[in-house]
């Protein structure tokens, strides 16, 4: 392999070739759409032309020139772009037809992967073998089933099975198991795939994993044919079945200890077993990368296996083994095979696949006689990963891994490689040098990767260095080996539990300190580039007088200048929180949040909009506290994220229509549950901030004072807030219905006219009456509703009623987050800048429906 690559390098420079592959791949994965046929033909022609020039060059008398070889290498850029585009098209072709959204079908297939029990529901994957309309597969069609037509489904579907929100351990009877063939009645949906504002890109993950859609198992009342039917034990998915059996045994041995979830995650790849509280603790300490089976774990496992194999190989029964296969080669091959086994055992996830591929590439390159320079080796490995998994280049783990290795190489002191090997030194000297090398590598990784961590996660842990110094050797060298060996010898799980409990015991008091983590506002692109350059400068083995120049270079990244409205003006930011409401109002120096979005899942088992959407948004904007928090009413789609916000962010004053004694309002008079001062949002209450006027128009004090059966419903008590500044007005309405709208028209008709209106009740047909719309006459109407909500929000009649008056209707679920600036009435959608070809399209090209 090394000799063949050496021959290839004589034809084209391998460094240039690797760079061309990476450049072509990066360019393709940034596109909002796939290439058209003429564009693909142009790319193919460009690649062939460059190859032709590379072939003609030596024959034209320029045999000594490097340019022909460089042109041949550059031909790989359009070739990689074209190859990635074709692969993307093949992956997206196996995706659920949008016409089948919310349709009920019957599916027969085999359970694959590791079915996961979470908060009362199973989640797993099924390889579809047969599909038909209800009753067709069992031979008993129901009366209302559509006429038989060809039904084509994606090859693999994500399946949700059970009543979410229930508590207790998973049931043993009737549970889906890997390798079983089932007949299921599924309600189909595409993968939730808007362009993400924060967090993981679910559509990209589905494309990488080959998931074409999702379905929820349903059983209609009185329809016996809907019930799930176990058809056979197929004997397929043997590794996944073994993983499921071992996971059940692990929890039966360890019980419900929090450490049991960590052990299941590190040994079997079941990250869902780790409790949300533990994830929050590890994320705050900068240890999340250690709690999932990542490249670090697979690499360390391969290294340990290689060391052990080399030791046993040298001390084998005789010199025959060394003559057949030298110990270094046996160690490399054994390490790769061990990594492959670990990756298969942990579920063969995409990060583990990339790591095995990287290790195999390095092992093959090391087989040759050529001593590859590390920068070129890194470039070649990155190019191989890009060819195998182009979308890996969008994952933080890819960049963090390669940047960490590159920084460690660049920061190596001059002449370090010429020093005596540690194995040739006395024990104390070897230990001292090893400790120094460990501290240096940890220091370099922490400093050098801090700007990258900020770039990807908008947060760095100030305790990351000491925490990682303890956690990396503890988790990778103690806990992970014990967790894996415990699959064969279960008493070894107990010391692994002790080690995890010890780590949590050390972290909890440290992270209670104020300032344990730093989340600066998002910096502009130029500041990010300057910060990345500063990290490199800090880690280079140069004199400190030069390295300290990195400090002022880091300041724009750590403390970016914040852009806020001018005094007298305000801006609105409306994020996509799903089926719920949340609007951020910003003035020159103050911030108000109207509603906090929903809790996700029936009991909030999937988190809430406060922690998943609003807190990351506020941190990105540099908001350290909220001056006003308005909870329009008690419904969970408006107040579901409040508890997370109150726990994580100071709030000066809370307004709501909540009844006394509500969990969020608290029992002490005038105080919210978190000790925040509380004030009812009664009509007539007004205040000013930075020249902007805020006023509640609804509900009345009399309505809020009612108790018991006489108290109006929660929607009828929604806090309606009017915001006015710089000649612009915004009206935030909550969930008021037509009766409350009529009351506002009669009582407040002169104060309803607005430039921007939040469409009441998510665009329900029971709101947005003709009289109300005529009184407001908004220029923009914002609709906050879930992408696949079961209520049909927004109603077609409501949208048409608004559009007929020249109103621009903004569907926030197609927008990611909508920004509106009162100073010049300009607006834009974040999704317009983030959309990529793998995001599920909805009608319209943007979040706007133009009249």
Tab-separated table of C-alpha atoms in Angstrom, residues 364-723:
chain	number	residue	atom	x	y	z
A	364	UNK	CA	-2.111	0.986	5.777
A	365	UNK	CA	0.042	4.069	5.232
A	366	UNK	CA	2.397	2.941	7.991
A	367	UNK	CA	2.817	-0.407	6.233
A	368	UNK	CA	5.012	1.152	3.563
A	369	UNK	CA	8.667	1.925	3.930
A	370	UNK	CA	8.022	5.623	3.516
A	371	UNK	CA	8.005	7.766	6.665
A	372	UNK	CA	4.923	9.921	6.091
A	373	UNK	CA	5.098	13.473	7.480
A	374	UNK	CA	2.275	13.930	9.955
A	375	UNK	CA	0.625	16.937	8.184
A	376	UNK	CA	0.432	14.974	4.940
A	377	UNK	CA	-0.801	11.916	6.802
A	378	UNK	CA	-3.575	13.976	8.419
A	379	UNK	CA	-4.586	15.460	5.064
A	380	UNK	CA	-4.767	12.029	3.430
A	381	UNK	CA	-6.818	10.571	6.278
A	382	UNK	CA	-9.209	13.553	6.148
A	383	UNK	CA	-9.632	13.085	2.396
A	384	UNK	CA	-10.394	9.367	2.831
A	385	UNK	CA	-13.031	10.187	5.468
A	386	UNK	CA	-14.540	12.844	3.179
A	387	UNK	CA	-14.828	10.338	0.330
A	388	UNK	CA	-16.434	7.726	2.584
A	389	UNK	CA	-18.729	10.110	4.509
A	390	UNK	CA	-18.877	13.599	2.952
A	391	UNK	CA	-21.233	14.937	5.622
A	392	UNK	CA	-18.672	14.195	8.325
A	393	UNK	CA	-17.148	17.562	7.423
A	394	UNK	CA	-20.197	19.230	8.997
A	395	UNK	CA	-19.723	17.483	12.346
A	396	UNK	CA	-17.878	19.196	15.205
A	397	UNK	CA	-16.166	15.923	16.107
A	398	UNK	CA	-14.404	15.770	12.734
A	399	UNK	CA	-12.827	19.213	13.117
A	400	UNK	CA	-12.067	18.897	16.822
A	401	UNK	CA	-10.249	15.606	16.251
A	402	UNK	CA	-8.084	16.797	13.359
A	403	UNK	CA	-7.410	20.232	14.845
A	404	UNK	CA	-6.363	18.684	18.174
A	405	UNK	CA	-3.819	16.399	16.478
A	406	UNK	CA	-2.543	19.206	14.255
A	407	UNK	CA	-2.078	21.534	17.246
A	408	UNK	CA	-0.231	18.854	19.207
A	409	UNK	CA	2.151	18.373	16.272
A	410	UNK	CA	2.653	22.112	15.729
A	411	UNK	CA	3.251	22.760	19.430
A	412	UNK	CA	5.908	20.074	19.816
A	413	UNK	CA	9.126	21.708	21.117
A	414	UNK	CA	12.099	21.767	18.720
A	415	UNK	CA	14.191	18.626	18.926
A	416	UNK	CA	11.585	16.741	20.930
A	417	UNK	CA	11.682	13.796	18.548
A	418	UNK	CA	15.439	13.516	18.935
A	419	UNK	CA	15.239	12.934	22.652
A	420	UNK	CA	15.779	9.550	24.199
A	421	UNK	CA	12.699	7.401	24.201
A	422	UNK	CA	11.009	7.208	27.586
A	423	UNK	CA	11.397	3.419	27.642
A	424	UNK	CA	15.190	3.903	27.702
A	425	UNK	CA	15.093	6.183	30.767
A	426	UNK	CA	15.007	5.249	34.458
A	427	UNK	CA	11.560	4.767	35.988
A	428	UNK	CA	11.333	8.141	37.767
A	429	UNK	CA	12.565	10.058	34.722
A	430	UNK	CA	10.135	8.199	32.452
A	431	UNK	CA	7.251	8.937	34.803
A	432	UNK	CA	8.230	12.611	35.048
A	433	UNK	CA	8.510	13.002	31.275
A	434	UNK	CA	5.222	11.167	30.679
A	435	UNK	CA	3.453	13.431	33.167
A	436	UNK	CA	4.954	16.504	31.522
A	437	UNK	CA	3.835	15.279	28.089
A	438	UNK	CA	0.330	14.611	29.406
A	439	UNK	CA	0.060	18.101	30.921
A	440	UNK	CA	1.400	19.710	27.763
A	441	UNK	CA	-1.009	17.840	25.499
A	442	UNK	CA	-3.944	18.673	27.773
A	443	UNK	CA	-2.900	22.322	27.949
A	444	UNK	CA	-2.539	22.536	24.180
A	445	UNK	CA	-5.859	20.781	23.540
A	446	UNK	CA	-7.732	22.947	26.050
A	447	UNK	CA	-6.323	26.255	24.796
A	448	UNK	CA	-6.231	25.397	21.132
A	449	UNK	CA	-9.716	23.910	20.983
A	450	UNK	CA	-11.431	26.567	23.141
A	451	UNK	CA	-12.241	28.859	20.152
A	452	UNK	CA	-13.489	25.852	18.184
A	453	UNK	CA	-15.675	24.824	21.116
A	454	UNK	CA	-17.099	28.332	21.227
A	455	UNK	CA	-17.671	28.208	17.491
A	456	UNK	CA	-19.602	24.919	17.619
A	457	UNK	CA	-21.294	24.985	21.032
A	458	UNK	CA	-21.322	28.673	22.062
A	459	UNK	CA	-19.905	27.695	25.459
A	460	UNK	CA	-16.602	26.801	27.045
A	461	UNK	CA	-16.079	25.287	30.453
A	462	UNK	CA	-13.642	27.294	32.578
A	463	UNK	CA	-13.069	24.113	34.574
A	464	UNK	CA	-12.432	22.099	31.420
A	465	UNK	CA	-8.673	21.789	31.934
A	466	UNK	CA	-8.697	20.342	35.489
A	467	UNK	CA	-11.849	18.325	34.781
A	468	UNK	CA	-10.394	16.726	31.660
A	469	UNK	CA	-7.055	16.071	33.386
A	470	UNK	CA	-8.905	13.809	35.814
A	471	UNK	CA	-11.734	12.560	33.590
A	472	UNK	CA	-9.840	11.568	30.426
A	473	UNK	CA	-7.588	8.950	32.072
A	474	UNK	CA	-10.356	7.889	34.449
A	475	UNK	CA	-12.990	7.345	31.745
A	476	UNK	CA	-10.786	6.076	28.912
A	477	UNK	CA	-8.326	3.945	30.873
A	478	UNK	CA	-10.474	2.756	33.803
A	479	UNK	CA	-14.238	3.089	33.301
A	480	UNK	CA	-14.482	2.162	29.604
A	481	UNK	CA	-12.305	-1.002	29.846
A	482	UNK	CA	-14.183	-2.098	32.984
A	483	UNK	CA	-17.532	-1.430	31.299
A	484	UNK	CA	-16.535	-3.540	28.305
A	485	UNK	CA	-15.005	-6.357	30.343
A	486	UNK	CA	-18.109	-6.343	32.527
A	487	UNK	CA	-20.103	-7.578	29.542
A	488	UNK	CA	-18.205	-10.841	30.024
A	489	UNK	CA	-17.486	-10.661	33.761
A	490	UNK	CA	-20.230	-8.623	35.434
A	491	UNK	CA	-18.530	-8.034	38.852
A	492	UNK	CA	-16.213	-5.602	37.029
A	493	UNK	CA	-19.148	-3.231	36.584
A	494	UNK	CA	-19.083	-2.382	40.284
A	495	UNK	CA	-15.668	-0.618	40.324
A	496	UNK	CA	-16.733	1.211	37.147
A	497	UNK	CA	-19.786	2.479	39.055
A	498	UNK	CA	-17.552	3.638	41.921
A	499	UNK	CA	-15.291	5.520	39.515
A	500	UNK	CA	-18.248	7.309	37.890
A	501	UNK	CA	-19.765	8.195	41.253
A	502	UNK	CA	-16.379	9.562	42.355
A	503	UNK	CA	-16.183	11.730	39.236
A	504	UNK	CA	-19.695	13.103	39.793
A	505	UNK	CA	-18.871	13.753	43.449
A	506	UNK	CA	-15.833	15.816	42.388
A	507	UNK	CA	-17.645	17.745	39.645
A	508	UNK	CA	-20.835	18.815	41.421
A	509	UNK	CA	-19.263	21.220	43.967
A	510	UNK	CA	-16.860	22.633	41.358
A	511	UNK	CA	-19.627	23.379	38.899
A	512	UNK	CA	-21.655	25.086	41.604
A	513	UNK	CA	-19.147	27.934	41.503
A	514	UNK	CA	-20.347	31.038	39.634
A	515	UNK	CA	-18.663	31.339	36.274
A	516	UNK	CA	-17.918	27.623	35.914
A	517	UNK	CA	-18.862	27.946	32.234
A	518	UNK	CA	-18.617	30.909	29.895
A	519	UNK	CA	-21.139	31.562	27.125
A	520	UNK	CA	-20.271	34.773	25.300
A	521	UNK	CA	-22.456	36.254	22.614
A	522	UNK	CA	-21.963	35.042	19.050
A	523	UNK	CA	-19.071	36.865	17.408
A	524	UNK	CA	-18.927	37.975	13.764
A	525	UNK	CA	-17.045	35.837	11.245
A	526	UNK	CA	-13.924	38.026	11.284
A	527	UNK	CA	-13.697	37.720	15.092
A	528	UNK	CA	-14.093	33.946	14.868
A	529	UNK	CA	-11.281	33.703	12.325
A	530	UNK	CA	-9.070	35.938	14.486
A	531	UNK	CA	-9.800	33.770	17.537
A	532	UNK	CA	-8.881	30.565	15.694
A	533	UNK	CA	-5.608	32.124	14.598
A	534	UNK	CA	-4.929	33.259	18.163
A	535	UNK	CA	-5.391	29.702	19.449
A	536	UNK	CA	-2.738	28.460	17.023
A	537	UNK	CA	-0.387	31.263	18.055
A	538	UNK	CA	-0.816	30.414	21.743
A	539	UNK	CA	0.139	26.771	21.231
A	540	UNK	CA	3.157	27.241	18.959
A	541	UNK	CA	6.584	26.700	20.595
A	542	UNK	CA	7.572	30.335	20.103
A	543	UNK	CA	8.822	32.886	22.649
A	544	UNK	CA	6.128	34.052	25.040
A	545	UNK	CA	6.580	37.626	23.893
A	546	UNK	CA	5.121	36.579	20.539
A	547	UNK	CA	2.569	34.141	21.916
A	548	UNK	CA	1.039	36.773	24.208
A	549	UNK	CA	-0.007	38.698	21.110
A	550	UNK	CA	-2.797	36.134	20.918
A	551	UNK	CA	-4.531	37.670	23.953
A	552	UNK	CA	-5.800	40.838	22.216
A	553	UNK	CA	-6.669	38.695	19.185
A	554	UNK	CA	-9.005	36.625	21.372
A	555	UNK	CA	-10.875	39.570	22.892
A	556	UNK	CA	-13.305	40.159	19.962
A	557	UNK	CA	-14.289	36.480	20.168
A	558	UNK	CA	-14.706	36.352	23.943
A	559	UNK	CA	-16.324	39.793	24.334
A	560	UNK	CA	-17.893	40.682	20.995
A	561	UNK	CA	-19.569	44.027	20.470
A	562	UNK	CA	-23.334	43.602	20.860
A	563	UNK	CA	-25.672	45.054	18.261
A	564	UNK	CA	-28.849	46.450	19.790
A	565	UNK	CA	-31.626	48.765	18.592
A	566	UNK	CA	-31.176	52.512	18.853
A	567	UNK	CA	-32.980	54.296	21.726
A	568	UNK	CA	-36.655	54.725	20.914
A	569	UNK	CA	-36.744	51.664	18.639
A	570	UNK	CA	-37.231	47.938	19.209
A	571	UNK	CA	-36.744	44.650	17.403
A	572	UNK	CA	-38.536	41.306	17.467
A	573	UNK	CA	-36.986	37.845	17.270
A	574	UNK	CA	-39.481	35.017	16.821
A	575	UNK	CA	-37.839	31.552	17.027
A	576	UNK	CA	-39.347	28.283	15.861
A	577	UNK	CA	-40.299	26.535	19.105
A	578	UNK	CA	-42.726	24.057	17.550
A	579	UNK	CA	-46.398	24.128	18.555
A	580	UNK	CA	-46.101	27.051	20.953
A	581	UNK	CA	-45.439	30.753	21.353
A	582	UNK	CA	-42.282	32.689	22.243
A	583	UNK	CA	-41.301	36.205	21.110
A	584	UNK	CA	-38.243	38.152	22.238
A	585	UNK	CA	-38.568	41.964	22.288
A	586	UNK	CA	-35.285	43.909	22.471
A	587	UNK	CA	-34.732	47.609	23.117
A	588	UNK	CA	-31.500	49.589	23.439
A	589	UNK	CA	-30.727	48.130	26.850
A	590	UNK	CA	-33.521	45.791	27.907
A	591	UNK	CA	-35.032	42.436	26.936
A	592	UNK	CA	-38.593	41.118	27.293
A	593	UNK	CA	-39.719	37.565	26.513
A	594	UNK	CA	-43.392	36.985	25.748
A	595	UNK	CA	-44.086	33.278	26.437
A	596	UNK	CA	-41.553	30.474	26.656
A	597	UNK	CA	-42.696	27.829	24.180
A	598	UNK	CA	-43.840	24.269	24.898
A	599	UNK	CA	-42.581	21.296	26.812
A	600	UNK	CA	-41.700	18.505	24.387
A	601	UNK	CA	-43.358	15.149	24.939
A	602	UNK	CA	-46.464	14.541	26.972
A	603	UNK	CA	-44.699	15.090	30.275
A	604	UNK	CA	-41.739	17.111	29.046
A	605	UNK	CA	-39.621	13.968	28.787
A	606	UNK	CA	-37.931	15.345	25.655
A	607	UNK	CA	-37.007	18.660	27.271
A	608	UNK	CA	-38.639	21.999	26.576
A	609	UNK	CA	-38.256	25.059	24.383
A	610	UNK	CA	-36.637	26.976	27.230
A	611	UNK	CA	-33.525	24.801	27.421
A	612	UNK	CA	-33.410	23.635	23.789
A	613	UNK	CA	-34.225	26.838	21.871
A	614	UNK	CA	-34.552	29.973	23.982
A	615	UNK	CA	-31.530	29.693	26.291
A	616	UNK	CA	-29.112	29.032	23.386
A	617	UNK	CA	-30.686	31.947	21.493
A	618	UNK	CA	-30.379	34.308	24.469
A	619	UNK	CA	-26.766	33.285	25.081
A	620	UNK	CA	-25.924	33.813	21.433
A	621	UNK	CA	-27.356	37.324	21.678
A	622	UNK	CA	-25.425	38.054	24.881
A	623	UNK	CA	-28.556	38.290	27.078
A	624	UNK	CA	-27.467	37.746	30.675
A	625	UNK	CA	-30.832	38.499	32.289
A	626	UNK	CA	-34.427	39.177	31.306
A	627	UNK	CA	-35.954	42.436	32.457
A	628	UNK	CA	-39.506	41.151	31.890
A	629	UNK	CA	-40.891	37.645	31.404
A	630	UNK	CA	-44.513	37.468	30.260
A	631	UNK	CA	-46.418	34.173	30.522
A	632	UNK	CA	-49.577	34.904	28.592
A	633	UNK	CA	-51.494	32.022	30.222
A	634	UNK	CA	-51.028	28.678	31.886
A	635	UNK	CA	-51.192	26.329	28.861
A	636	UNK	CA	-47.988	24.312	28.495
A	637	UNK	CA	-47.402	25.374	24.879
A	638	UNK	CA	-46.869	28.904	26.201
A	639	UNK	CA	-45.357	28.283	29.654
A	640	UNK	CA	-43.643	24.904	29.141
A	641	UNK	CA	-40.144	26.385	28.941
A	642	UNK	CA	-40.542	28.796	31.879
A	643	UNK	CA	-39.091	26.539	34.582
A	644	UNK	CA	-35.860	26.019	32.612
A	645	UNK	CA	-35.509	29.746	31.974
A	646	UNK	CA	-36.168	30.720	35.592
A	647	UNK	CA	-33.587	28.171	36.765
A	648	UNK	CA	-30.875	29.293	34.329
A	649	UNK	CA	-31.375	33.042	33.867
A	650	UNK	CA	-32.078	35.950	36.252
A	651	UNK	CA	-35.484	37.546	35.688
A	652	UNK	CA	-36.273	40.947	37.205
A	653	UNK	CA	-40.075	40.870	36.886
A	654	UNK	CA	-42.603	38.311	35.719
A	655	UNK	CA	-46.087	39.128	34.401
A	656	UNK	CA	-48.755	36.471	33.922
A	657	UNK	CA	-52.417	35.589	34.132
A	658	UNK	CA	-51.612	32.545	36.283
A	659	UNK	CA	-53.895	31.931	39.240
A	660	UNK	CA	-52.440	32.310	42.759
A	661	UNK	CA	-50.737	29.124	43.887
A	662	UNK	CA	-49.709	28.031	40.409
A	663	UNK	CA	-46.343	26.220	40.446
A	664	UNK	CA	-44.704	28.930	38.323
A	665	UNK	CA	-46.261	31.848	40.164
A	666	UNK	CA	-45.499	30.552	43.651
A	667	UNK	CA	-47.481	30.944	46.819
A	668	UNK	CA	-45.876	34.007	48.482
A	669	UNK	CA	-47.790	37.114	47.476
A	670	UNK	CA	-46.142	39.032	44.679
A	671	UNK	CA	-43.339	36.497	44.130
A	672	UNK	CA	-42.847	33.887	41.437
A	673	UNK	CA	-41.721	30.339	42.222
A	674	UNK	CA	-38.038	31.216	41.696
A	675	UNK	CA	-38.267	34.260	43.947
A	676	UNK	CA	-38.925	36.579	41.014
A	677	UNK	CA	-41.287	39.511	41.646
A	678	UNK	CA	-44.674	38.853	40.015
A	679	UNK	CA	-47.262	41.259	38.647
A	680	UNK	CA	-50.560	40.309	36.932
A	681	UNK	CA	-50.807	41.362	33.302
A	682	UNK	CA	-54.050	43.321	33.678
A	683	UNK	CA	-55.245	45.763	31.038
A	684	UNK	CA	-53.984	49.287	31.559
A	685	UNK	CA	-50.603	48.323	33.048
A	686	UNK	CA	-47.915	50.192	31.105
A	687	UNK	CA	-44.230	51.111	31.371
A	688	UNK	CA	-41.394	52.487	29.264
A	689	UNK	CA	-37.921	51.147	28.501
A	690	UNK	CA	-35.367	53.079	26.421
A	691	UNK	CA	-38.079	55.217	24.828
A	692	UNK	CA	-40.286	52.202	23.941
A	693	UNK	CA	-43.769	51.889	25.460
A	694	UNK	CA	-45.199	48.584	26.692
A	695	UNK	CA	-48.882	48.209	27.581
A	696	UNK	CA	-51.189	45.305	28.401
A	697	UNK	CA	-54.544	45.516	26.633
A	698	UNK	CA	-56.072	42.304	28.023
A	699	UNK	CA	-57.279	40.718	30.362
A	700	UNK	CA	-59.176	43.052	32.668
A	701	UNK	CA	-58.557	43.172	36.405
A	702	UNK	CA	-62.103	41.893	36.999
A	703	UNK	CA	-61.499	38.795	34.872
A	704	UNK	CA	-58.239	38.025	36.675
A	705	UNK	CA	-59.907	38.380	40.059
A	706	UNK	CA	-62.504	35.682	39.378
A	707	UNK	CA	-61.963	32.315	41.015
A	708	UNK	CA	-63.464	28.868	40.856
A	709	UNK	CA	-66.072	28.053	38.210
A	710	UNK	CA	-66.511	31.747	37.361
A	711	UNK	CA	-62.905	32.133	36.248
A	712	UNK	CA	-62.576	32.343	32.433
A	713	UNK	CA	-60.651	29.666	30.564
A	714	UNK	CA	-56.895	29.980	30.227
A	715	UNK	CA	-57.016	31.063	26.563
A	716	UNK	CA	-59.519	33.810	27.382
A	717	UNK	CA	-57.091	35.218	29.970
A	718	UNK	CA	-54.140	35.465	27.560
A	719	UNK	CA	-51.958	38.524	28.171
A	720	UNK	CA	-52.176	40.782	25.104
A	721	UNK	CA	-49.145	43.085	24.964
A	722	UNK	CA	-48.776	46.194	22.816
A	723	UNK	CA	-45.227	47.393	22.080
